[in-house]
Coordinates of C-alpha atoms in Angstrom, one line a residue:
M1 CA 9.1 -16.8 -2.8
A2 CA 9.9 -13.6 -1.0
E3 CA 9.3 -13.6 2.7
I4 CA 5.8 -12.4 3.4
N5 CA 3.7 -12.2 6.6
Q6 CA 0.8 -14.4 7.6
K7 CA -1.8 -11.8 6.9
I8 CA -0.9 -11.8 3.1
K9 CA -0.4 -15.6 3.1
D10 CA -4.0 -16.0 4.3
K11 CA -5.3 -13.9 1.4
L12 CA -3.3 -15.6 -1.4
P13 CA -5.6 -18.7 -1.8
H14 CA -8.7 -16.5 -2.2
L15 CA -7.3 -14.1 -4.7
P16 CA -9.6 -13.6 -7.7
T17 CA -8.6 -14.1 -11.3
D18 CA -10.7 -11.1 -12.4
P19 CA -9.4 -7.7 -13.6
G20 CA -9.0 -5.0 -10.9
I21 CA -6.6 -3.0 -8.9
Y22 CA -4.4 -4.1 -6.0
I23 CA -3.2 -2.0 -3.1
W24 CA 0.0 -2.7 -1.2
K25 CA 0.2 -1.3 2.4
N26 CA 3.1 -1.0 4.9
A27 CA 3.1 -2.0 8.6
D28 CA 1.4 1.3 9.5
G29 CA -1.5 0.7 7.1
E30 CA -0.2 3.4 4.8
I31 CA -0.9 2.8 1.1
I32 CA 2.6 2.6 -0.6
Y33 CA 1.7 1.3 -4.1
I34 CA -1.4 0.9 -6.3
G35 CA -1.4 -1.2 -9.5
K36 CA -3.9 -2.6 -12.0
A37 CA -4.1 -6.1 -13.4
L38 CA -6.0 -8.2 -16.0
N39 CA -5.7 -11.1 -13.6
L40 CA -5.3 -10.0 -9.9
S41 CA -4.1 -13.4 -8.6
N42 CA -1.3 -13.7 -11.1
R43 CA -0.2 -10.1 -10.8
I44 CA -0.1 -10.1 -7.0
R45 CA 1.8 -13.4 -6.8
S46 CA 4.4 -12.0 -9.3
Y47 CA 5.6 -9.7 -6.5
L48 CA 6.3 -12.5 -4.1
V49 CA 8.9 -14.5 -6.2
D50 CA 12.6 -14.5 -5.6
S51 CA 13.4 -13.5 -9.2
I52 CA 12.6 -9.8 -8.8
K53 CA 15.7 -7.8 -9.9
D54 CA 14.3 -4.3 -10.2
P55 CA 15.7 -2.3 -7.2
K56 CA 12.6 -0.2 -6.9
T57 CA 10.3 -3.2 -6.7
T58 CA 12.7 -5.0 -4.4
Q59 CA 12.5 -2.0 -2.0
L60 CA 8.7 -2.0 -2.3
V61 CA 8.4 -5.7 -1.4
R62 CA 10.6 -5.1 1.7
H63 CA 7.9 -2.7 3.1
I64 CA 4.8 -4.8 2.1
A65 CA 2.8 -5.8 5.2
D66 CA -0.8 -6.0 3.9
L67 CA -2.9 -6.2 0.7
D68 CA -6.2 -5.0 -0.5
Y69 CA -7.8 -5.3 -3.9
I70 CA -10.9 -4.1 -5.8
I71 CA -12.4 -6.2 -8.6
T72 CA -13.6 -4.4 -11.7
N73 CA -15.8 -5.5 -14.6
T74 CA -13.2 -4.8 -17.3
E75 CA -9.5 -3.9 -17.5
A76 CA -10.5 -0.5 -18.8
E77 CA -12.4 0.2 -15.6
A78 CA -9.3 -0.9 -13.6
F79 CA -7.2 1.5 -15.7
I80 CA -9.4 4.5 -14.7
L81 CA -9.8 3.4 -11.1
E82 CA -6.0 3.0 -10.7
A83 CA -5.4 6.6 -12.0
N84 CA -8.0 8.1 -9.7
L85 CA -6.8 6.2 -6.6
I86 CA -3.1 7.1 -7.3
K87 CA -4.1 10.8 -7.5
T88 CA -6.1 10.6 -4.3
H89 CA -3.6 8.6 -2.1
Q90 CA -0.3 9.6 -3.8
P91 CA 1.5 6.3 -2.8
R92 CA 5.2 6.5 -2.2
Y93 CA 6.2 4.0 -5.0
N94 CA 3.9 5.1 -7.8
I95 CA 5.2 7.6 -10.4
M96 CA 3.7 10.9 -9.4
L97 CA 3.5 14.6 -10.4
K98 CA 6.1 16.4 -8.3
D99 CA 4.6 19.0 -6.0
D100 CA 1.1 17.9 -7.0
K101 CA -1.1 20.2 -4.8
R102 CA -4.0 19.6 -7.3
Y103 CA -3.2 22.3 -9.9
P104 CA -6.0 24.9 -10.1
Y105 CA -8.7 25.2 -12.8
V106 CA -10.8 28.1 -13.9
K107 CA -14.4 27.0 -13.3
L108 CA -17.6 28.5 -14.8
S109 CA -20.6 27.3 -12.7
L110 CA -23.0 26.6 -15.5
G111 CA -25.4 24.8 -13.1
E112 CA -26.5 28.2 -11.6
P113 CA -29.0 30.7 -13.2
F114 CA -26.3 33.3 -13.2
P115 CA -23.0 31.4 -13.6
R116 CA -19.9 32.6 -11.7
I117 CA -16.2 32.3 -12.3
M118 CA -14.0 30.8 -9.6
V119 CA -10.7 28.9 -9.2
S120 CA -11.1 25.3 -8.2
R121 CA -8.5 22.6 -7.4
E122 CA -11.2 19.8 -7.6
L123 CA -12.9 18.5 -10.7
I124 CA -16.5 17.8 -9.7
K125 CA -19.2 16.6 -12.0
D126 CA -21.7 19.4 -11.1
G127 CA -22.5 20.7 -14.5
G128 CA -19.7 23.3 -14.4
K129 CA -17.2 24.0 -17.1
Y130 CA -13.5 23.6 -16.1
Y131 CA -10.5 25.0 -17.9
G132 CA -6.9 24.0 -17.1
P133 CA -5.1 22.9 -15.0
Y134 CA -2.7 25.8 -14.7
T135 CA 0.7 24.8 -13.3
D136 CA 1.7 28.5 -13.3
V137 CA -0.5 30.2 -10.8
R138 CA 0.9 33.7 -11.7
S139 CA -0.2 33.1 -15.3
L140 CA -3.6 32.1 -14.1
R141 CA -4.0 35.2 -12.0
R142 CA -2.9 37.3 -15.0
I143 CA -5.5 35.7 -17.2
L144 CA -8.3 36.2 -14.6
R145 CA -7.4 39.9 -14.3
T146 CA -7.9 40.3 -18.0
L147 CA -11.0 38.1 -18.2
E148 CA -12.9 39.8 -15.4
W149 CA -12.5 43.1 -17.3
I150 CA -13.4 41.8 -20.8
F151 CA -16.1 39.4 -19.6
P152 CA -17.5 40.8 -16.3
L153 CA -19.1 37.9 -14.6
R154 CA -19.8 37.5 -10.9
T155 CA -17.2 35.8 -8.6
C156 CA -19.3 35.9 -5.4
S157 CA -21.0 33.0 -3.6
R158 CA -24.4 34.7 -3.4
V159 CA -27.4 32.5 -4.3
I160 CA -29.2 34.4 -7.1
P161 CA -32.5 32.9 -8.2
E162 CA -33.5 33.2 -11.8
D163 CA -36.7 35.2 -11.2
K164 CA -36.3 37.0 -7.9
I165 CA -34.0 39.8 -6.7
R166 CA -32.8 39.0 -3.2
Y167 CA -30.3 41.7 -2.5
K168 CA -30.6 45.5 -2.2
K169 CA -27.0 46.5 -2.6
A170 CA -24.3 45.5 -5.1
C171 CA -20.8 44.6 -3.9
I172 CA -17.6 46.5 -4.7
N173 CA -17.0 44.5 -7.9
Y174 CA -19.9 46.3 -9.5
Q175 CA -18.3 49.7 -8.7
L176 CA -15.0 48.5 -10.2
G177 CA -16.7 47.3 -13.4
K178 CA -15.9 43.7 -12.8
C179 CA -19.5 42.5 -12.3
P180 CA -22.8 43.6 -13.8
A181 CA -24.6 43.0 -10.5
P182 CA -27.3 40.4 -11.4
C183 CA -27.9 40.1 -7.6
V184 CA -29.7 43.5 -7.6
G185 CA -31.3 43.2 -11.0
Y186 CA -29.0 45.6 -12.9
I187 CA -28.8 43.1 -15.8
S188 CA -31.3 40.6 -17.2
R189 CA -30.5 36.9 -17.3
D190 CA -30.5 37.0 -21.2
E191 CA -27.9 39.8 -21.2
Y192 CA -25.9 38.0 -18.5
L193 CA -25.9 34.7 -20.5
K194 CA -24.6 36.6 -23.5
I195 CA -21.5 37.5 -21.5
V196 CA -21.2 33.8 -20.4
N197 CA -21.3 32.6 -24.0
R198 CA -18.6 35.0 -24.9
F199 CA -16.5 33.7 -22.0
L200 CA -17.0 30.2 -23.4
Q201 CA -16.0 31.4 -26.9
F202 CA -12.8 32.8 -25.5
F203 CA -11.8 29.4 -24.0
K204 CA -12.6 27.7 -27.3
G205 CA -10.1 30.1 -29.0
K206 CA -12.7 31.8 -31.1
Y207 CA -10.9 35.2 -30.8
Q208 CA -11.8 36.4 -34.3
D209 CA -15.6 35.8 -33.8
L210 CA -15.4 37.8 -30.5
L211 CA -13.5 40.6 -32.2
D212 CA -16.0 40.8 -35.0
E213 CA -18.9 41.0 -32.4
F214 CA -17.1 43.7 -30.3
R215 CA -16.3 45.8 -33.4
Q216 CA -19.9 45.6 -34.6
E217 CA -21.2 46.6 -31.2
M218 CA -18.6 49.4 -30.9
N219 CA -19.7 50.9 -34.2
T220 CA -23.4 50.7 -33.2
A221 CA -22.7 52.4 -29.9
A222 CA -20.7 55.2 -31.7
E223 CA -23.6 55.7 -34.2
N224 CA -26.0 56.0 -31.2
L225 CA -23.6 58.6 -29.6
E226 CA -22.9 56.1 -26.7
F227 CA -19.3 57.1 -26.6
E228 CA -18.5 55.7 -23.2
Q229 CA -19.8 52.2 -24.2
A230 CA -17.9 52.5 -27.5
A231 CA -14.7 53.3 -25.7
K232 CA -15.1 50.3 -23.4
L233 CA -15.6 48.0 -26.3
R234 CA -12.6 49.5 -28.1
D235 CA -10.5 48.7 -25.0
H236 CA -11.8 45.1 -25.0
I237 CA -10.8 44.8 -28.7
I238 CA -7.3 46.0 -28.0
A239 CA -6.9 43.6 -25.0
L240 CA -8.2 40.6 -27.1
E241 CA -5.9 41.5 -30.0
K242 CA -2.9 41.5 -27.6
I243 CA -3.9 38.0 -26.4
Q244 CA -4.3 36.9 -30.0
K245 CA -0.8 38.2 -31.0
R246 CA 0.8 36.3 -28.0
Q247 CA -0.4 33.0 -29.6
S248 CA 2.5 33.2 -32.2
V249 CA 2.3 29.5 -33.1
S250 CA -0.8 28.6 -35.1
Q251 CA -2.0 26.0 -37.5
E252 CA -4.6 26.0 -40.2
D253 CA -6.1 22.9 -38.5
D254 CA -8.9 24.1 -36.2
R255 CA -9.1 21.0 -34.1
N256 CA -8.1 20.9 -30.4
L257 CA -4.8 19.2 -29.7
D258 CA -2.7 18.3 -26.7
I259 CA 1.0 18.2 -27.6
I260 CA 3.0 16.2 -25.1
G261 CA 6.7 17.0 -24.7
F262 CA 8.9 14.7 -22.6
Y263 CA 12.5 14.8 -21.5
M264 CA 14.4 12.7 -19.0
E265 CA 17.9 12.8 -17.7
E266 CA 19.2 10.7 -14.8
N267 CA 16.6 11.0 -12.0
H268 CA 14.9 14.1 -13.5
A269 CA 11.9 13.8 -15.8
I270 CA 9.4 16.4 -16.9
A271 CA 6.3 16.3 -19.1
V272 CA 5.0 19.4 -20.9
V273 CA 1.5 19.7 -22.3
L274 CA 0.9 22.4 -25.0
K275 CA -2.8 23.1 -25.4
M276 CA -3.7 24.0 -29.0
I277 CA -7.3 25.2 -29.5
N278 CA -8.6 26.1 -32.9
G279 CA -5.1 26.0 -34.3
K280 CA -3.5 28.3 -31.6
I281 CA -1.4 27.3 -28.6
L282 CA -3.2 28.9 -25.7
N283 CA -1.4 27.4 -22.7
Q284 CA 1.6 25.4 -21.6
E285 CA 1.5 23.2 -18.5
N286 CA 4.7 21.8 -17.0
Y287 CA 4.8 18.7 -14.8
P288 CA 8.0 17.6 -13.1
L289 CA 7.7 13.9 -12.2
K290 CA 8.9 12.0 -9.1
N291 CA 9.4 8.3 -8.0
I292 CA 10.9 7.5 -11.4
E293 CA 14.2 5.8 -10.3
N294 CA 15.0 2.6 -12.3
T295 CA 11.9 3.2 -14.6
D296 CA 12.1 3.4 -18.4
R297 CA 10.7 6.4 -20.2
E298 CA 7.9 4.4 -21.8
Q299 CA 6.5 3.4 -18.3
I300 CA 6.9 7.0 -17.1
L301 CA 5.0 8.5 -20.0
S302 CA 2.2 5.9 -19.6
A303 CA 1.9 6.7 -15.9
F304 CA 1.8 10.4 -16.6
L305 CA -1.0 10.1 -19.2
Q306 CA -3.1 8.1 -16.7
I307 CA -2.6 10.7 -14.0
Y308 CA -3.2 13.7 -16.3
Y309 CA -6.3 12.5 -18.1
A310 CA -8.0 10.6 -15.2
P311 CA -10.0 13.6 -14.0
V312 CA -10.6 15.0 -17.5
E313 CA -14.1 14.9 -19.0
D314 CA -13.6 16.6 -22.3
F315 CA -10.7 15.1 -24.2
P316 CA -9.0 17.0 -27.0
D317 CA -9.5 15.8 -30.6
E318 CA -5.9 14.4 -30.7
I319 CA -3.1 13.8 -28.3
L320 CA 0.3 14.0 -30.0
L321 CA 2.9 11.8 -28.4
P322 CA 6.7 11.9 -28.8
F323 CA 7.1 8.1 -28.6
R324 CA 5.0 5.0 -27.9
P325 CA 4.3 4.6 -24.2
A326 CA 3.9 1.4 -22.3
E327 CA 0.3 -0.1 -22.5
Y328 CA -0.3 2.0 -25.6
D329 CA -3.3 0.0 -26.8
K330 CA -5.1 0.2 -23.5
L331 CA -4.4 3.9 -23.2
N332 CA -5.6 4.5 -26.7
E333 CA -8.8 2.6 -26.1
W334 CA -9.4 4.5 -22.8
L335 CA -8.8 7.8 -24.5
G336 CA -11.1 7.1 -27.4
K337 CA -8.4 6.4 -30.1
R338 CA -7.1 9.9 -29.8
L339 CA -3.4 9.0 -29.4
I340 CA -1.2 10.0 -32.4
L341 CA 2.4 9.3 -33.1
P342 CA 3.3 11.7 -35.9
Q343 CA 6.2 10.8 -38.2
K344 CA 6.4 13.9 -40.4
G345 CA 4.9 17.3 -41.1
D346 CA 3.8 20.2 -38.8
K347 CA 2.8 17.9 -36.0
V348 CA 6.4 16.6 -35.7
K349 CA 7.5 20.2 -35.4
L350 CA 5.1 20.8 -32.6
L351 CA 6.4 17.8 -30.8
V352 CA 10.0 19.1 -31.2
M353 CA 8.9 22.4 -29.7
A354 CA 7.3 20.7 -26.8
K355 CA 10.4 18.6 -26.2
R356 CA 12.6 21.7 -26.3
N357 CA 10.5 23.3 -23.6
A358 CA 10.8 20.1 -21.5
F359 CA 14.6 20.1 -22.0
N360 CA 14.9 23.7 -20.9
L361 CA 12.8 23.0 -17.8
I362 CA 15.0 20.0 -16.9
E363 CA 18.1 22.3 -17.2
E364 CA 16.5 24.9 -14.9
Q365 CA 15.5 22.1 -12.5
K366 CA 19.1 20.7 -12.4
L367 CA 20.5 24.2 -11.8
A368 CA 18.1 24.9 -9.0
H369 CA 18.9 21.5 -7.5
L370 CA 22.7 22.2 -7.7
K371 CA 22.3 25.6 -6.0
K372 CA 20.3 24.0 -3.2
A373 CA 22.9 21.2 -2.8
N374 CA 25.6 23.8 -2.6
R375 CA 23.8 25.7 0.1
T376 CA 23.4 22.5 2.0
I377 CA 26.9 21.0 1.5
F378 CA 28.9 24.2 2.2
P379 CA 28.2 24.4 6.0
I380 CA 29.0 20.6 6.2
Q381 CA 32.3 21.1 4.3
E382 CA 33.2 24.1 6.5
L383 CA 32.4 22.1 9.6
K384 CA 34.7 19.2 8.5
E385 CA 37.6 21.7 7.9
K386 CA 37.1 23.6 11.2
L387 CA 36.9 20.5 13.3
N388 CA 39.5 18.5 11.3
L389 CA 37.1 15.6 10.8
P390 CA 38.1 12.5 8.9
K391 CA 35.1 12.8 6.6
L392 CA 32.1 15.0 5.8
P393 CA 29.7 15.0 8.7
R394 CA 26.6 14.2 6.6
K395 CA 24.9 12.5 9.5
I396 CA 24.9 14.4 12.8
V397 CA 23.3 13.4 16.1
C398 CA 22.8 16.0 18.9
M399 CA 21.8 15.1 22.5
D400 CA 20.3 17.2 25.2
I401 CA 18.9 16.8 28.8
S402 CA 15.7 18.3 30.2
T403 CA 14.8 18.3 33.9
I404 CA 13.5 20.5 36.7
Q405 CA 15.5 20.0 39.9
G406 CA 16.1 16.4 39.0
T407 CA 12.4 15.5 38.5
D408 CA 11.0 13.9 35.3
T409 CA 14.5 13.9 33.8
V410 CA 14.4 13.1 30.0
S411 CA 16.8 13.4 27.1
S412 CA 16.6 13.8 23.4
A413 CA 18.7 12.7 20.4
V414 CA 17.9 14.5 17.1
F415 CA 19.2 13.2 13.8
Y416 CA 20.2 15.4 10.8
E417 CA 21.3 14.2 7.4
N418 CA 22.8 16.6 4.9
G419 CA 21.9 19.5 7.0
K420 CA 18.2 18.5 7.3
P421 CA 16.3 17.0 10.2
K422 CA 15.3 13.3 9.7
K423 CA 12.6 12.9 12.2
K424 CA 12.0 9.2 11.9
N425 CA 15.5 8.8 13.4
Y426 CA 14.8 11.1 16.4
R427 CA 14.8 9.4 19.8
H428 CA 13.9 10.4 23.3
F429 CA 14.6 8.6 26.6
I430 CA 13.2 8.7 30.1
I431 CA 16.3 8.8 32.4
R432 CA 16.0 6.0 34.9
S433 CA 19.5 5.7 36.4
I434 CA 19.2 8.8 38.6
D435 CA 16.6 10.2 41.1
S436 CA 18.2 13.6 41.6
Q437 CA 19.7 16.3 39.3
N438 CA 22.9 14.9 37.7
D439 CA 23.3 16.0 34.1
F440 CA 26.5 14.0 33.7
A441 CA 24.9 10.7 34.6
A442 CA 21.9 11.6 32.5
M443 CA 24.1 12.2 29.5
A444 CA 26.0 9.0 30.0
E445 CA 22.7 7.0 30.1
T446 CA 21.6 8.8 26.9
M447 CA 24.8 8.0 25.1
E448 CA 24.6 4.3 26.2
R449 CA 21.0 4.0 25.1
F450 CA 21.5 5.7 21.7
L451 CA 24.5 3.4 21.0
A452 CA 22.2 0.5 21.7
E453 CA 19.8 2.0 19.1
I454 CA 22.6 2.0 16.6
D455 CA 23.1 -1.7 17.3
K456 CA 19.5 -2.3 16.2
D457 CA 19.6 0.0 13.2
T458 CA 23.0 0.9 11.6
E459 CA 21.3 3.8 9.7
L460 CA 21.4 5.7 13.0
E461 CA 25.3 5.7 13.1
P462 CA 26.3 9.3 12.7
D463 CA 29.5 10.9 11.4
L464 CA 29.5 13.3 14.3
F465 CA 28.0 13.5 17.8
I466 CA 27.2 16.9 19.4
I467 CA 26.6 17.1 23.1
D468 CA 24.7 20.1 24.5
G469 CA 26.9 21.2 27.3
G470 CA 30.5 21.9 28.4
K471 CA 33.6 19.9 29.2
G472 CA 31.9 17.8 31.8
Q473 CA 29.1 16.5 29.6
L474 CA 31.6 15.9 26.8
G475 CA 34.0 14.0 29.0
I476 CA 31.5 11.5 30.3
S477 CA 30.0 11.0 26.8
Y478 CA 33.4 10.5 25.3
Q479 CA 34.2 7.9 27.9
I480 CA 31.1 5.9 27.1
L481 CA 31.7 6.2 23.4
N482 CA 35.4 5.1 23.8
Q483 CA 34.3 1.9 25.6
S484 CA 31.7 1.0 22.9
K485 CA 31.9 -0.6 19.5
Y486 CA 32.0 3.0 18.0
P487 CA 35.1 4.7 19.4
N488 CA 36.0 6.3 16.1
I489 CA 32.9 8.5 15.8
P490 CA 34.0 12.1 16.4
I491 CA 32.3 13.9 19.2
I492 CA 32.1 17.6 20.3
S493 CA 30.2 19.6 22.8
L494 CA 28.6 23.0 22.3
A495 CA 28.4 25.3 25.4
K496 CA 25.5 27.9 25.2
R497 CA 27.2 30.9 26.8
I498 CA 29.3 32.1 23.8
E499 CA 28.8 29.0 21.6
E500 CA 32.1 27.4 22.6
I501 CA 33.0 24.2 20.9
Y502 CA 34.9 21.6 23.0
T503 CA 36.7 18.5 21.6
P504 CA 38.3 15.6 23.5
Q505 CA 41.7 16.4 22.0
N506 CA 41.9 20.1 23.1
S507 CA 41.5 21.7 26.5
E508 CA 40.8 25.1 25.0
P509 CA 37.5 25.7 23.2
L510 CA 37.2 26.5 19.5
I511 CA 35.2 29.7 18.9
L512 CA 33.8 30.2 15.4
S513 CA 32.7 33.4 13.9
R514 CA 29.1 34.3 14.5
S515 CA 28.6 34.6 10.7
S516 CA 30.1 31.1 10.1
A517 CA 27.8 28.8 8.1
S518 CA 29.0 25.8 10.1
L519 CA 28.2 27.5 13.4
R520 CA 24.7 28.3 12.2
L521 CA 24.3 24.6 11.3
I522 CA 25.3 23.1 14.6
T523 CA 23.5 25.8 16.8
G524 CA 20.4 25.1 14.7
I525 CA 20.7 21.4 15.4
R526 CA 21.4 22.0 19.1
D527 CA 18.3 24.2 19.4
E528 CA 16.2 21.5 17.8
A529 CA 17.5 18.9 20.3
H530 CA 16.6 21.4 23.1
R531 CA 13.1 21.9 21.7
F532 CA 12.5 18.1 21.3
A533 CA 13.8 17.4 24.9
I534 CA 11.7 20.2 26.5
N535 CA 8.5 19.1 24.7
F536 CA 9.0 15.6 25.9
H537 CA 9.7 16.8 29.4
R538 CA 6.5 18.9 29.5
S539 CA 4.5 16.0 28.3
R540 CA 5.9 13.7 31.0
R541 CA 5.4 16.4 33.7
S542 CA 1.8 17.1 32.6
K543 CA 1.0 13.4 32.6
R544 CA 2.5 12.9 36.0
T545 CA 0.6 15.8 37.5
L546 CA -2.7 14.4 36.2
I547 CA -2.1 11.0 37.6
S548 CA -0.8 12.2 40.9
E549 CA -4.1 13.8 41.8
L550 CA -5.9 10.5 41.2
E551 CA -3.2 8.7 43.3
D552 CA -4.3 10.7 46.3
I553 CA -7.8 9.0 46.3
K554 CA -7.9 6.1 48.6
G555 CA -8.7 2.8 47.0
I556 CA -8.0 3.9 43.4
G557 CA -5.3 1.7 41.9
E558 CA -3.3 2.0 38.6
Q559 CA -5.9 0.1 36.6
S560 CA -8.8 2.3 37.8
R561 CA -6.8 5.4 37.0
F562 CA -6.1 4.2 33.5
L563 CA -9.8 3.3 32.9
L564 CA -10.9 6.7 34.1
L565 CA -8.4 8.7 32.1
K566 CA -9.1 6.6 29.0
S567 CA -12.9 7.2 29.4
F568 CA -12.9 10.9 30.3
G569 CA -9.6 12.1 28.8
S570 CA -8.5 14.3 31.7
V571 CA -8.7 14.8 35.4
D572 CA -10.8 18.0 34.8
K573 CA -13.5 15.9 33.0
I574 CA -13.4 13.4 35.9
K575 CA -13.9 16.2 38.4
E576 CA -17.0 17.5 36.4
S577 CA -18.6 14.1 36.2
S578 CA -21.6 12.9 38.3
V579 CA -21.5 9.7 40.4
E580 CA -23.7 8.0 37.8
E581 CA -21.3 8.9 35.0
L582 CA -18.3 7.7 37.0
A583 CA -20.0 4.4 37.8
S584 CA -20.8 3.8 34.1
V585 CA -17.1 3.3 33.4
K586 CA -16.4 -0.4 33.1
G587 CA -14.5 -1.6 36.2
I588 CA -15.6 1.4 38.4
G589 CA -18.3 0.3 40.7
D590 CA -20.9 2.5 42.6
L591 CA -18.8 2.6 45.8
T592 CA -15.6 3.7 44.0
A593 CA -17.5 6.2 41.9
Q594 CA -18.9 7.8 45.1
R595 CA -15.5 7.8 46.7
I596 CA -14.0 9.7 43.6
Y597 CA -16.9 12.1 43.6
D598 CA -16.6 12.9 47.3
F599 CA -12.8 13.4 46.9
F600 CA -13.4 16.2 44.4
H601 CA -16.5 17.6 46.0
P602 CA -15.8 17.5 49.8
D603 CA -18.5 20.2 50.4
T604 CA -21.2 17.8 49.4
I605 CA -20.3 15.2 52.1
S606 CA -22.9 15.2 54.9
D607 CA -21.8 15.4 58.5
S608 CA -23.3 12.0 59.2

């Protein structure tokens, strides 16, 4: 059995055999994986055996520190709960939608007397009608600009009762022709709901019905010599016809279909959902996927379907799949037997089209990734050449000292990997070996203590050390490094005046061009080390200033100071407190409370 802590061991004998979901947490209490099970006890114990060979699961088990579970009545309930919790918590080891910021929906608030259009990133069961999600926000904005003109509905948050006019003046949207102003009674509820119904027809893909209605109304308006209204309706017809023409792919089948395209290559995977409504493809949604390493395509597709359909209330008539996903029968039961695996005919052609779109998106994703990698790797390659380093300095550590005239001296060590900060590997130190200003000794202590950190965690071993300073700081740091277990790690220093680079091998500094990518890289790292050190120094100085005021009060020891600051949060709050409030702190008696109060309010002490 894999090594597990006592907290989990204590829970194992009491695990239920019911269906449900299990939640693995790390040592910080963070949820790192959520899964479902027909038998919770068996599934949870399966993680704790030595026979696990999957690298991803092995990595997960290494970080497991605690366990929670939720029992459900059926496996189907567990299925839905798992999908919802994954979307909410986004655990590190679950397959997820990449960049999932909760894609936006168009919402029509049907629960209100005068429904309004809005964009929502949450699906709430409030009687509203939701359309989407839209992975392309620009496309969504374009659609809304067209819709607010063809179907002018309110977008404001005004509360408009059904039978009472509450406002005297319409907003700017009325002047722009984007809203019929029900708030001031310029349109009846019946007429307003007529526009709402047309909006609903649009999203059902019933373009032809809408065109027929608009044409009939246009002709009636023209016969009645209402030429302005007739012209407006003509423009609506033209706009709708343009939208209709854009839906070039159509089928005679008037059912609503979701066509799922999927493509996977190395560690890139993407799912595409083509939304076909009344035989016309109205929207394409693209979902790059993450956390897919060492996972087969059947599991990835299954996880995507759970994430995608978990918040959906109205399923399409059919969901066309390119291949059979893992847990197909459970998925199909949950989705009301809507999953289809076409073998021939027009539906296969639709799947081919969806897959082609997914393939093209993967190619774009790979190209973007390659461009980004080139932007990152070029400065590192240039730095290797300029400094004549034995290998690419992918891992760089930069150290800096912060002090004011030798007081509260601290240091920082920031860690960069592939040109990016890796903040979990940052370290800061309170310098204890000196009691006056001595940057050389402070840097020596910093190097010694960081090397000790490497002894505890080899991931911290860099390919290059950068010291913020000149020859002196470099010399003492190089001496410490040379006497350690890591004498072969290259080291340089960077002097601020004209960004001179010193190396132990050369007495003359190296000066790089101001436009050099490698110089921009190391000065950026140096500036981050400076920022990190200064922030820590300010924090230390502020804390010392707070405590020093309390130290001046006779009879107030370290424990009392700690209790007071913990209770009130700051010295200012202590100053503002009454004797009774001070005495209410556990461990602070009436006499001590009076002494503290008198110290901060000397004018209240009587002459007697």
